[in-house]
XYZ file of N, CA and C in Angstrom:
282
model
N 16.563 -9.271 -1.559
C 15.853 -9.530 -1.592
C 14.384 -9.613 -0.237
N 15.218 -8.766 1.003
C 14.758 -8.174 1.871
C 14.256 -6.105 1.353
N 14.917 -6.192 0.547
C 14.121 -4.694 -0.228
C 12.353 -4.806 -1.009
N 12.730 -6.097 -1.754
C 11.598 -6.733 -2.513
C 10.850 -6.741 -1.917
N 10.966 -7.286 -0.761
C 9.455 -7.878 0.541
C 8.947 -6.761 1.085
N 9.516 -5.744 0.966
C 9.657 -4.359 1.468
C 8.636 -3.731 0.611
N 9.240 -3.571 -0.536
C 8.037 -2.814 -1.548
C 6.462 -3.369 -1.737
N 6.746 -4.585 -2.191
C 6.193 -5.736 -1.713
C 4.528 -5.515 -1.203
N 5.580 -5.666 -0.214
C 4.640 -5.305 1.634
C 3.934 -4.050 1.369
N 4.921 -2.908 1.238
C 4.519 -1.073 1.430
C 3.003 -0.961 0.370
N 3.385 -1.989 -0.802
C 1.865 -2.126 -1.694
C 1.020 -2.511 -1.262
N 1.470 -3.934 -0.973
C -0.097 -4.612 -0.164
C -0.487 -3.448 0.634
N -0.394 -2.563 1.524
C -0.565 -1.833 2.526
C -1.227 -0.969 2.001
N -0.642 -0.125 1.029
C -1.155 0.899 0.943
C -2.632 0.634 -0.581
N -2.508 -0.852 -1.150
C -3.123 -1.512 -1.928
C -4.439 -1.086 -0.863
N -4.305 -2.207 -0.023
C -5.178 -2.539 0.944
C -6.087 -1.461 1.842
N -5.537 -0.560 1.919
C -5.674 0.824 2.328
C -6.843 1.210 1.636
N -6.406 1.233 0.063
C -7.122 1.780 -0.322
C -8.823 1.620 -1.062
N -8.128 0.059 -1.221
C -9.509 -0.590 -1.816
C -10.969 -0.314 -0.184
N -9.956 -0.801 1.009
C -11.066 -0.457 2.387
C -11.425 0.982 2.425
N -11.218 1.839 1.946
C -12.035 3.236 1.127
C -12.745 3.244 0.376
N -12.356 2.113 -0.550
C -13.204 2.207 -1.562
C -12.812 3.439 -2.523
N -11.378 3.681 -2.126
C -10.937 4.430 -3.868
C -10.229 4.241 -5.402
N -10.535 4.585 -5.885
C -9.585 3.881 -7.480
C -8.436 4.513 -7.350
N -7.803 3.757 -8.483
C -6.194 4.631 -8.094
C -6.959 5.601 -8.957
N -7.051 6.075 -9.465
C -7.753 7.040 -9.802
C -7.453 8.809 -8.753
N -8.979 7.885 -8.187
C -9.294 8.721 -7.063
C -8.220 9.151 -6.162
N -7.396 8.021 -5.542
C -6.091 8.472 -5.001
C -4.793 9.162 -5.213
N -5.017 8.758 -6.796
C -3.538 9.608 -7.458
C -4.083 10.885 -6.991
N -5.554 11.241 -7.364
C -5.374 12.590 -7.600
C -5.690 13.581 -6.051
N -6.445 12.936 -5.050
C -6.053 13.765 -4.061
C -4.709 13.125 -3.854
N -3.643 12.720 -4.213
C -2.572 11.996 -3.413
C -1.234 13.128 -4.279
N -1.553 13.714 -5.385
C -1.421 14.745 -6.474
C 0.072 13.598 -7.109
N 0.451 12.616 -7.537
C 0.215 11.551 -8.146
C -0.411 11.653 -9.404
N 0.686 10.633 -9.625
C -0.327 9.918 -11.013
C -0.673 8.728 -10.890
N -2.003 7.813 -12.082
C -2.076 7.216 -11.578
C -1.598 5.804 -11.528
N -0.994 5.649 -12.858
C 0.679 4.687 -12.909
C 1.073 4.326 -11.834
N 1.517 5.958 -10.912
C 2.582 5.500 -10.178
C 1.830 4.458 -9.090
N 0.388 5.152 -8.443
C -0.430 4.808 -7.906
C 0.151 2.873 -7.846
N -0.484 2.471 -9.535
C -0.931 1.134 -9.984
C 0.933 0.769 -8.907
N 1.757 1.234 -10.115
C 3.317 0.555 -9.477
C 3.844 0.409 -7.369
N 2.539 1.479 -7.347
C 3.407 1.698 -5.822
C 2.325 0.070 -5.338
N 1.470 -0.165 -5.825
C 0.402 -1.259 -5.289
C 1.275 -2.416 -5.371
N 1.968 -2.628 -6.971
C 2.393 -4.002 -7.423
C 3.927 -3.723 -6.944
N 3.923 -3.166 -6.138
C 5.782 -3.127 -5.504
C 6.631 -3.294 -6.790
N 6.861 -2.061 -7.857
C 7.065 -1.900 -8.623
C 7.851 -0.472 -7.758
N 7.304 0.355 -7.677
C 7.430 1.349 -7.749
C 7.787 1.931 -5.954
N 9.039 3.030 -5.838
C 9.031 3.019 -4.458
C 8.517 4.355 -3.801
N 7.944 5.136 -3.177
C 7.100 6.367 -3.208
C 8.334 6.833 -1.470
N 8.170 8.100 -1.974
C 8.832 8.830 -0.494
C 8.010 9.258 0.307
N 8.633 9.261 1.519
C 8.099 9.691 2.870
C 7.242 10.168 2.742
N 7.234 11.785 2.104
C 6.396 12.695 1.802
C 4.886 12.449 1.042
N 5.349 11.513 0.173
C 4.651 11.313 -1.050
C 2.950 9.911 -0.119
N 3.848 8.808 0.885
C 2.867 7.696 1.461
C 2.387 8.816 2.071
N 2.575 9.927 3.304
C 1.844 10.590 3.826
C 0.493 11.578 2.902
N 0.524 11.695 1.981
C -0.627 12.576 1.436
C -1.163 10.804 0.617
N -0.466 10.169 0.784
C -1.619 9.118 0.054
C -1.865 8.834 1.756
N -2.028 8.170 2.591
C -1.989 8.201 3.573
C -3.541 9.016 4.301
N -3.630 10.755 4.253
C -3.907 11.319 4.145
C -5.281 11.580 3.545
N -5.525 11.151 2.382
C -5.732 10.856 0.785
C -6.846 9.742 1.618
N -6.582 8.712 1.817
C -7.050 7.843 2.990
C -7.594 7.661 4.179
N -7.426 8.867 4.673
C -8.134 8.680 5.921
C -7.769 7.795 6.755
N -6.132 7.692 6.404
C -6.106 7.137 7.912
C -4.502 7.906 8.182
N -3.790 6.576 9.655
C -2.765 7.508 10.044
C -2.247 6.874 9.610
N -1.029 7.727 9.115
C 0.491 7.347 8.101
C 1.219 5.929 8.943
N 0.690 6.409 10.478
C 0.953 5.529 11.896
C 0.658 3.822 12.017
N -0.405 3.976 11.316
C -1.405 2.690 11.062
C -1.121 2.010 10.141
N -0.332 2.604 8.822
C 0.572 2.031 7.274
C 1.528 1.626 8.645
N 2.461 2.558 8.894
C 4.187 1.972 8.983
C 3.908 0.937 10.410
N 2.589 0.832 10.752
C 2.507 -0.424 11.893
C 2.174 -1.892 11.331
N 1.580 -1.350 10.354
C 1.506 -2.632 9.171
C 2.641 -2.861 9.109
N 3.825 -2.280 8.288
C 4.743 -2.441 7.671
C 5.797 -3.745 8.521
N 5.816 -2.506 9.800
C 6.244 -2.956 11.221
C 6.390 -4.574 11.246
N 4.989 -4.901 11.266
C 4.486 -6.201 12.051
C 4.829 -6.753 10.741
N 4.843 -6.573 8.622
C 5.267 -7.568 7.695
C 6.985 -7.878 8.322
N 7.033 -6.768 8.217
C 9.283 -7.174 8.004
C 9.795 -8.031 9.413
N 8.863 -7.211 10.053
C 9.518 -8.829 11.797
C 9.056 -9.641 11.449
N 7.813 -10.112 11.272
C 7.003 -11.907 10.864
C 7.479 -11.978 9.754
N 7.372 -11.854 8.525
C 8.230 -11.702 7.073
C 6.384 -12.415 6.641
N 5.671 -11.976 6.821
C 3.671 -12.135 6.617
C 3.343 -10.671 6.729
N 2.228 -10.143 6.006
C 0.973 -9.425 6.035
C 0.395 -9.406 7.072
N 0.053 -8.621 7.930
C -1.311 -8.682 9.123
C -2.823 -9.138 8.203
N -3.136 -9.645 9.006
C -4.718 -10.229 8.573
C -5.145 -9.001 7.800
N -4.575 -7.846 8.804
C -5.712 -6.525 8.173
C -5.747 -6.352 7.131
N -4.329 -6.288 6.843
C -4.565 -5.841 4.974
C -4.926 -7.090 3.917
N -4.783 -8.338 4.163
C -4.689 -9.340 3.526
C -6.277 -9.767 3.341
N -7.068 -9.065 4.376
C -8.388 -9.462 3.711
C -8.960 -8.199 2.914
N -8.593 -6.773 2.582
C -9.049 -6.553 1.677
C -8.452 -6.325 0.132
N -7.367 -7.552 0.113
C -6.979 -7.598 -1.194
C -7.729 -8.978 -1.923
N -7.541 -8.713 -3.197
C -8.579 -9.908 -3.916
C -7.283 -11.080 -3.805
N -7.838 -11.618 -4.061
C -7.254 -13.821 -3.349
C -6.504 -13.636 -5.370
N -5.521 -14.202 -4.700
C -4.416 -14.439 -6.134
C -5.027 -15.304 -6.976
N -5.463 -15.625 -8.449
C -5.061 -16.802 -8.961
C -4.353 -17.919 -9.375
N -3.474 -19.095 -8.998
C -3.047 -19.834 -9.739
C -3.256 -19.907 -11.335
């Protein structure tokens, strides 16, 4: 269960940072040297990324990996995503 929350949180944090920067999945994938489906999978919490790939993605989004790590640490400690992440994500409809 905790692993699922970790993957979902990383995905939401990456997706939020990508949207905040105004990048498409294709643009982020190209800049990070990975495929678009991989970016989609990470953003949806279905794929795990190596730390080196996360650093490439952070660099492509012009955000410090430590900022992303801080958001993840908050999520793991509190069980919820920080507002700074949620404000950039689309609202899910039921």
